Short mmCIF file of C-alpha atoms and ligand atoms in Angstrom, two decimals:
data_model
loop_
_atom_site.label_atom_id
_atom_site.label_comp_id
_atom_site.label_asym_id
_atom_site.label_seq_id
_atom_site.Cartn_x
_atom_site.Cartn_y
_atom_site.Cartn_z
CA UNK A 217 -30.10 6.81 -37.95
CA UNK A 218 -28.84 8.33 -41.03
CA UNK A 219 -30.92 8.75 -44.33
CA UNK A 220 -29.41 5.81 -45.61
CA UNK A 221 -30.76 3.28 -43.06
CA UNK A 222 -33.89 2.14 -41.26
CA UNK A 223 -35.38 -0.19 -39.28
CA UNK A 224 -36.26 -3.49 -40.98
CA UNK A 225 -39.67 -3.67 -41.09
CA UNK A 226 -39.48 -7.67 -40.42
CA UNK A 227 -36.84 -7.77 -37.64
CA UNK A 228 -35.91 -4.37 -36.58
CA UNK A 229 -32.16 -4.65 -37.58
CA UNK A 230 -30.46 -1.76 -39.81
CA UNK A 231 -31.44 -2.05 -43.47
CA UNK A 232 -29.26 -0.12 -45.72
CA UNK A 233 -29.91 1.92 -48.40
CA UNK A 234 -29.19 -0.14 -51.68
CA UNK A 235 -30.08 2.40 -54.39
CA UNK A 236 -32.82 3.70 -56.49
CA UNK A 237 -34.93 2.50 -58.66
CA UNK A 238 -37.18 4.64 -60.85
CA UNK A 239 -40.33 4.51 -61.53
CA UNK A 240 -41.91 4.18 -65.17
CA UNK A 241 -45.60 4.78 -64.25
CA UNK A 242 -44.88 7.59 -61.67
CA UNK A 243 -41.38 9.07 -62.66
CA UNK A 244 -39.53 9.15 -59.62
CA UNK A 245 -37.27 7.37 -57.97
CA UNK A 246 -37.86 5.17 -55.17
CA UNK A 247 -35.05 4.01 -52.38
CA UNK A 248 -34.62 0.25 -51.65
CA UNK A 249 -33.40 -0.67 -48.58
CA UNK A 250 -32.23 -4.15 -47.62
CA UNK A 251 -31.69 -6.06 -44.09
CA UNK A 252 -29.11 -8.64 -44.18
CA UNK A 253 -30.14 -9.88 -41.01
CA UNK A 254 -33.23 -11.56 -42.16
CA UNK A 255 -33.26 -10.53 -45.98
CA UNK A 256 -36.00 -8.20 -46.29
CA UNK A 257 -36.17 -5.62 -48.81
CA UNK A 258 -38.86 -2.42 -49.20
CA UNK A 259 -39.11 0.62 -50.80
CA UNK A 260 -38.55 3.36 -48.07
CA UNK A 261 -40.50 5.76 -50.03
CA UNK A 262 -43.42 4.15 -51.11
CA UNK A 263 -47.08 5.94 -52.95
CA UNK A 264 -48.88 4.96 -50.60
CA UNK A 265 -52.21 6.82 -51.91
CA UNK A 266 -54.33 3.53 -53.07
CA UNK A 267 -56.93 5.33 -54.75
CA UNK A 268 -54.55 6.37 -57.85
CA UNK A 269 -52.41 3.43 -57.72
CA UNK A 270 -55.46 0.81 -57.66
CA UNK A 271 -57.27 2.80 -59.80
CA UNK A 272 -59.54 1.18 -62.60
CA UNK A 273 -56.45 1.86 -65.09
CA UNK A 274 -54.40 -0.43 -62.90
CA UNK A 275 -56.58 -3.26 -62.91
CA UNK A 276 -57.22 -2.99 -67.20
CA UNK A 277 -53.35 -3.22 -67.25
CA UNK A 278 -53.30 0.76 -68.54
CA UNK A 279 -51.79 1.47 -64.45
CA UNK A 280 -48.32 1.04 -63.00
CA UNK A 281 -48.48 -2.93 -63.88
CA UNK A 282 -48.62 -3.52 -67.53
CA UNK A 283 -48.98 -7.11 -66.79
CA UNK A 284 -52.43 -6.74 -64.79
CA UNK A 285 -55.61 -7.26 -67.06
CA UNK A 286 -57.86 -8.53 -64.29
CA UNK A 287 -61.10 -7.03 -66.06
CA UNK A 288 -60.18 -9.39 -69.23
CA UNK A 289 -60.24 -12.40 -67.03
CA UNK A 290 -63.04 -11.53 -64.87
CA UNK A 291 -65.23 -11.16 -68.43
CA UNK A 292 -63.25 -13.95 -69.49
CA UNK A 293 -62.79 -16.79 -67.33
CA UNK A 294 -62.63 -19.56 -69.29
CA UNK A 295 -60.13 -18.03 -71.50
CA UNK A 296 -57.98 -16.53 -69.44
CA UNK A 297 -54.19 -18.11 -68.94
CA UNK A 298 -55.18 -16.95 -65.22
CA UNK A 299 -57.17 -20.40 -65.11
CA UNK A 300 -54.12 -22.19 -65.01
CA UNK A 301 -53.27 -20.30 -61.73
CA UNK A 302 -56.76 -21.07 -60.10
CA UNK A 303 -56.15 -24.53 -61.08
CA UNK A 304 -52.80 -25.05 -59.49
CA UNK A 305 -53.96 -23.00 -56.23
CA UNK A 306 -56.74 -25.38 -56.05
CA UNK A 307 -54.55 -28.39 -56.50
CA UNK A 308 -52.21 -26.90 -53.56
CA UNK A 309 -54.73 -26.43 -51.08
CA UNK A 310 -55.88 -30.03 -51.56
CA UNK A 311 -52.31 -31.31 -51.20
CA UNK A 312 -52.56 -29.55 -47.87
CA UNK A 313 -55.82 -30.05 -45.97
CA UNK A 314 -58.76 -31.48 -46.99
CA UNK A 315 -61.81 -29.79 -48.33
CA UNK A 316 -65.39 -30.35 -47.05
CA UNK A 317 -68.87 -28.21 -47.68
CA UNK A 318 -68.26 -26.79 -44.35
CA UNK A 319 -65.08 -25.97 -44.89
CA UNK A 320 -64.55 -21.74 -44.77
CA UNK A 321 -61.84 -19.89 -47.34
CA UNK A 322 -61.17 -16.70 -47.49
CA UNK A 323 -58.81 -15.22 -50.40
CA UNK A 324 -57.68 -12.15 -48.93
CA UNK A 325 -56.99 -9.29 -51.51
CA UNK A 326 -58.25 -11.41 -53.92
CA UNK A 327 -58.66 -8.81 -57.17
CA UNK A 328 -61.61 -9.43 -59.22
CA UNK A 329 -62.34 -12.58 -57.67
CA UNK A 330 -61.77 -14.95 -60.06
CA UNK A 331 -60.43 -17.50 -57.74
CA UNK A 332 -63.27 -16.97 -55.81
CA UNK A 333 -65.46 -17.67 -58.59
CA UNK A 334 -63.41 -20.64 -59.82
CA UNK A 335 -63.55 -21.96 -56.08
CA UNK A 336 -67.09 -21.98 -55.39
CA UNK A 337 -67.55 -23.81 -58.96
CA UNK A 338 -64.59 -26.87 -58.29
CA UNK A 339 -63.58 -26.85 -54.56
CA UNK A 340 -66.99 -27.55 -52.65
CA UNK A 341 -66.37 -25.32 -49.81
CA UNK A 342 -67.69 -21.93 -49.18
CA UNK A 343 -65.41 -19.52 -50.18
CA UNK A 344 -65.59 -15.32 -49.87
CA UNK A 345 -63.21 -12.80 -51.37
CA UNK A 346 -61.89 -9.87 -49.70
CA UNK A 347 -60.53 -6.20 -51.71
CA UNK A 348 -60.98 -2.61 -51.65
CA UNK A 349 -61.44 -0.58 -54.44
CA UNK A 350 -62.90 0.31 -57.84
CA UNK A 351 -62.49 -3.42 -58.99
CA UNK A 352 -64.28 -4.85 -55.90
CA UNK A 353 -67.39 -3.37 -57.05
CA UNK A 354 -67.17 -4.18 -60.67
CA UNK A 355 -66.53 -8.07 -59.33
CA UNK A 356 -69.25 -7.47 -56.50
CA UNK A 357 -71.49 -6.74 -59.37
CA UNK A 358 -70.93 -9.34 -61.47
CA UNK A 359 -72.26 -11.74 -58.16
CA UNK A 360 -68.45 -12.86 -56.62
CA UNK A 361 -69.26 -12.84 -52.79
CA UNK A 362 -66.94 -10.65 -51.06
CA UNK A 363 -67.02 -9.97 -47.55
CA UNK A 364 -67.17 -5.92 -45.60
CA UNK A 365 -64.54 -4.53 -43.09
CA UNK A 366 -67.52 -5.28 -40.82
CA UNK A 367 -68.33 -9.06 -41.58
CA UNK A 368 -64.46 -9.84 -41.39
CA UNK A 369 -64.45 -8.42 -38.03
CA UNK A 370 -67.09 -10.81 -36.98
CA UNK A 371 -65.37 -13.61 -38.91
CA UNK A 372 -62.33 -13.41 -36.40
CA UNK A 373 -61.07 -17.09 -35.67
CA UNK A 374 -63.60 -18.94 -38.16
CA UNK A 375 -61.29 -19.76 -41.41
CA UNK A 376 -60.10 -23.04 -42.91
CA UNK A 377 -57.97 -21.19 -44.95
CA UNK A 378 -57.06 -18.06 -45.92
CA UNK A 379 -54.98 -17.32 -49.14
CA UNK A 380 -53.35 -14.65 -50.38
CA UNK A 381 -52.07 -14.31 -54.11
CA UNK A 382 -49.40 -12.04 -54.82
CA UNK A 383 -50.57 -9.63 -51.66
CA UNK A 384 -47.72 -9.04 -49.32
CA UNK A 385 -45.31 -7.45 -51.80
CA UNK A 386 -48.45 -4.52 -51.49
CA UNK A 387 -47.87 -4.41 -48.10
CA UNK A 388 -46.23 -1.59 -46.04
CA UNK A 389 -46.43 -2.84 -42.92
CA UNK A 390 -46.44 -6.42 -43.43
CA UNK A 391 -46.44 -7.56 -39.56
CA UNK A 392 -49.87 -5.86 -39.11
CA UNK A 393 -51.34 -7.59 -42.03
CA UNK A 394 -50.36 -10.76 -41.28
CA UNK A 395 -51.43 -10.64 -37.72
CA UNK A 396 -55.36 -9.81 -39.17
CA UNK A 397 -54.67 -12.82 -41.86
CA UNK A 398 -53.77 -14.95 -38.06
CA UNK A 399 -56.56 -13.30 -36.31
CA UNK A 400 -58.83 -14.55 -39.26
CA UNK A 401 -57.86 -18.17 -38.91
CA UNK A 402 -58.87 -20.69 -36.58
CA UNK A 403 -55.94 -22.87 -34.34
CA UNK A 404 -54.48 -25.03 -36.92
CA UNK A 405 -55.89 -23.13 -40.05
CA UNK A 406 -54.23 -23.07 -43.31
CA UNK A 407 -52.10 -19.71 -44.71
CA UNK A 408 -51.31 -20.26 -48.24
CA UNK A 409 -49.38 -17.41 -50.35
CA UNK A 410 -47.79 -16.37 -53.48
CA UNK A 411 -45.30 -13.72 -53.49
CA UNK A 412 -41.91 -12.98 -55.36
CA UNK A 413 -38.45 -14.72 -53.92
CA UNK A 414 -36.00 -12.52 -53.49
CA UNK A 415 -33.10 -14.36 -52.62
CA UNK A 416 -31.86 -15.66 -56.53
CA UNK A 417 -31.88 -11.77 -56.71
CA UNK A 418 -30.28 -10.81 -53.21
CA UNK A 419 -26.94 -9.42 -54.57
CA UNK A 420 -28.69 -7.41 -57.30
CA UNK A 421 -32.14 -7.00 -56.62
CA UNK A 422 -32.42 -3.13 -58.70
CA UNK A 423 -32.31 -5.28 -61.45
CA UNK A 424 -34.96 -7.51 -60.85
CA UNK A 425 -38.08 -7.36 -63.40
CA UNK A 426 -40.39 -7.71 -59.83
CA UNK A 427 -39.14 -4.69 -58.65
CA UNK A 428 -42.17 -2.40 -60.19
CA UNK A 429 -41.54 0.64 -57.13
CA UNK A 430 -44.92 1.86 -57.66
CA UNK A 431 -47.30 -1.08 -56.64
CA UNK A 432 -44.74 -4.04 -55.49
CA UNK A 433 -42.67 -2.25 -52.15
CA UNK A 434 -42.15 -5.09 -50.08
CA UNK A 435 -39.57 -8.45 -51.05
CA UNK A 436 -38.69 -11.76 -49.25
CA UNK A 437 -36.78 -14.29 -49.29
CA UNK A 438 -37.61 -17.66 -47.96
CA UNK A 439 -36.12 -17.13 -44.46
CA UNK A 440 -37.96 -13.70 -44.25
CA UNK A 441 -41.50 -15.02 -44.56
CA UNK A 442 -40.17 -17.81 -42.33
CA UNK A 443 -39.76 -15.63 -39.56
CA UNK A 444 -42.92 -13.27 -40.38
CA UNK A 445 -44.91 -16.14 -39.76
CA UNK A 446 -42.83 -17.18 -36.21
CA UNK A 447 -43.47 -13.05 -35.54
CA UNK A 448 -47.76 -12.99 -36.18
CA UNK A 449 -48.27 -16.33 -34.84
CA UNK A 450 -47.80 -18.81 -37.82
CA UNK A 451 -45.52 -21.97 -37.57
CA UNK A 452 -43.73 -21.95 -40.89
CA UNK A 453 -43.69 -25.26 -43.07
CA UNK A 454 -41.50 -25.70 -46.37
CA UNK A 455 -43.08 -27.91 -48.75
CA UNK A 456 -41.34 -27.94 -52.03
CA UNK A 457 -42.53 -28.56 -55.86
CA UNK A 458 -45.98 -29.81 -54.05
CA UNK A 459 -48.77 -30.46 -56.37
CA UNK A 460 -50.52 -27.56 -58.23
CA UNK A 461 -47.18 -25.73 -58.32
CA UNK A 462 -46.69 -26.80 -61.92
CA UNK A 463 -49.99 -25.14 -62.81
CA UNK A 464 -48.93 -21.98 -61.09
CA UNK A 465 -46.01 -21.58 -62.26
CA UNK A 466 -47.23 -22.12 -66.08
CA UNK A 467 -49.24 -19.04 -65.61
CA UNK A 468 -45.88 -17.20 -64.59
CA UNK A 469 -44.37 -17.81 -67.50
CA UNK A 470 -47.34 -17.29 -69.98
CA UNK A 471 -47.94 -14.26 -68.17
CA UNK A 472 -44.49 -13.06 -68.47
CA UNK A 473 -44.52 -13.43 -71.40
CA UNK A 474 -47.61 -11.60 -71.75
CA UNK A 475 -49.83 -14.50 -73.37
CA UNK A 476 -53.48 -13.70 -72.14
CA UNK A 477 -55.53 -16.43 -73.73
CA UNK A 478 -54.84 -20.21 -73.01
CA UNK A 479 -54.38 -21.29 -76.59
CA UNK A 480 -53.71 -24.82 -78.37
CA UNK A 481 -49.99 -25.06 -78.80
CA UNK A 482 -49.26 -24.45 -74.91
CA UNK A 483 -51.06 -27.39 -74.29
CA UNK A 484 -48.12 -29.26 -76.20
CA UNK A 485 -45.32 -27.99 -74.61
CA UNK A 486 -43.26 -29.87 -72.32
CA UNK A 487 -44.85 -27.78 -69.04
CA UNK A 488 -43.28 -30.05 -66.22
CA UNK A 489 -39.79 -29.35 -67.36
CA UNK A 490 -40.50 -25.78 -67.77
CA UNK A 491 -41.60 -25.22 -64.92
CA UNK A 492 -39.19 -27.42 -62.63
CA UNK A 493 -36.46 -25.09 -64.93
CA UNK A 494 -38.25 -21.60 -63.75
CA UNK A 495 -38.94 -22.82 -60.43
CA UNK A 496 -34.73 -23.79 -59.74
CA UNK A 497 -33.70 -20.07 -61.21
CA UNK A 498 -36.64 -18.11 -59.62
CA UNK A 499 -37.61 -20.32 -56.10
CA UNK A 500 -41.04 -20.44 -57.11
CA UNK A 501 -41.77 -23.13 -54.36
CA UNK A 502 -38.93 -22.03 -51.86
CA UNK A 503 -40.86 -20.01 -49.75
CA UNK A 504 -42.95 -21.05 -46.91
CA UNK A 505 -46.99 -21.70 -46.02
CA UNK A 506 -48.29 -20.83 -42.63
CA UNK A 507 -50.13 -22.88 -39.79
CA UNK A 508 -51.69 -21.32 -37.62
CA UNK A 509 -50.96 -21.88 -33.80
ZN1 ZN B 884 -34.70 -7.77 -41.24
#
């Protein structure tokens, strides 16, 4: 193959070189490639050493994402705009299976843990985070329950659910991941993401605010994840503007636009247009949850 293509990483067809995009944190540029076949996109250059990227600059929101403060929410929970995501996650997961006390979540890559935390305070299930890193500790500390490499292994096969938040744009080799997230589940359990949509971008995705080379080197569009999921053992569902999405999506577009506090006036504005509007230009809701099989 020639420099400027390589193998999808999804479906092994030819993705071409698309162009570079450089980075502001680390000032270099990084090559996206693109399949057409099934529309994944990935930096084919990515930093790949975790320690500096997810470094405890990156999670104050000093690191390669201006936009991540995850120690202000984890010391501030109830003021956080972040609540608004919990909420809405919540709400989702409820729209989609029940929950019981015995019921067993796991929020893979879940940051500080403050859905954890928010969780074990409004779902009634038993819930455990799972992250590497300098902020695991500080959230380990602060009395989140995560679970070890180890106790996941033992864990194979026994979760509800398993969620994952803005994770597989992290990914390098997202196949492999989501095959552990399958391995995790139980027959029939629940795989519930967030992660950008791609395709409103597909013709120009170097200009897409998302793209951020340094920490975000993998992109899908609907039909991507879609067959991901067929791939690791997932049947794929579509389920729309389903409840809790409104929620979610207001903490989008507060965090966008960099608003860290909830505050009085956004409780006035007219969120349920707003976010219908955001979700049609940005396919919020487009993209798929898993089942396991
Ligand atoms: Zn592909």
């Amino acid at each position: 193959m020639t420099p400027d293509i390589k193998a999808c990483k999804i479906c092994g067809a030819e993705a071409r070189l698309v162009g570079d995009k450089q980075g502001k944190y680390r000032r270099q540029p990084f090559n996206l490639y693109q399949c057409r076949n099934c529309g994944f996109a990935f930096i084919g250059n990515p930093w790949l050493d975790y320690e500096d990227i997810y470094s405890q600059a990156y999670y104050r929101g000093q690191g390669a994402d201006p936009l991540v403060d995850y120690v202000f929410e984890l010391e501030h929970p109830e003021a956080t705009v972040r609540q608004y995501e919990w909420r809405g996650i919540l709400e989702a997961i409820r729209s989609f299976v029940p929950l019981q006390q015995q019921t067993r979540w796991l929020d893979f890559g879940c940051g500080n843990g403050g859905l954890v935390r928010y969780c074990r305070s409004n779902a009634g299930c038993s819930i455990w985070g799972y992250e590497h890193g300098w902020i695991r500790d500080v959230a380990a500390n602060s009395g989140i329950p995560f679970l070890s490499d180890e106790e996941l292994r033992s864990a194979k096969g026994s979760f509800d659910i398993v969620t994952a938040i803005e994770v597989l744009e992290h990914l390098s080799n997202p196949l492999e991941q989501l095959k552990q997230i399958r391995s995790l589940l139980r027959p029939g359990g629940l795989f519930f993401f967030t992660t950008g949509n791609l395709a409103p971008q597909r013709e120009d995705p170097l200009s897409w605010s998302y793209l951020v080379p340094e920490i975000h080197i993998g992109f899908y569009e609907p039909k991507t994840l879609e067959k991901a999921l067929q791939e690791t053992g997932f049947r794929a569902a579509f389920h729309g503007f389903s409840p809790g999405f409104e929620d979610i999506i207001r903490f989008k577009i507060l965090k966008s636009l960099r608003f860290r506090r909830k505050s009085a006036w956004q409780a006035v504005l007219p969120w349920g247009t707003l976010t219908r509007m955001a979700d049609s230009r940005f396919g919020v809701t487009a993209h798929p949850i898993g089942w396991a099989e």
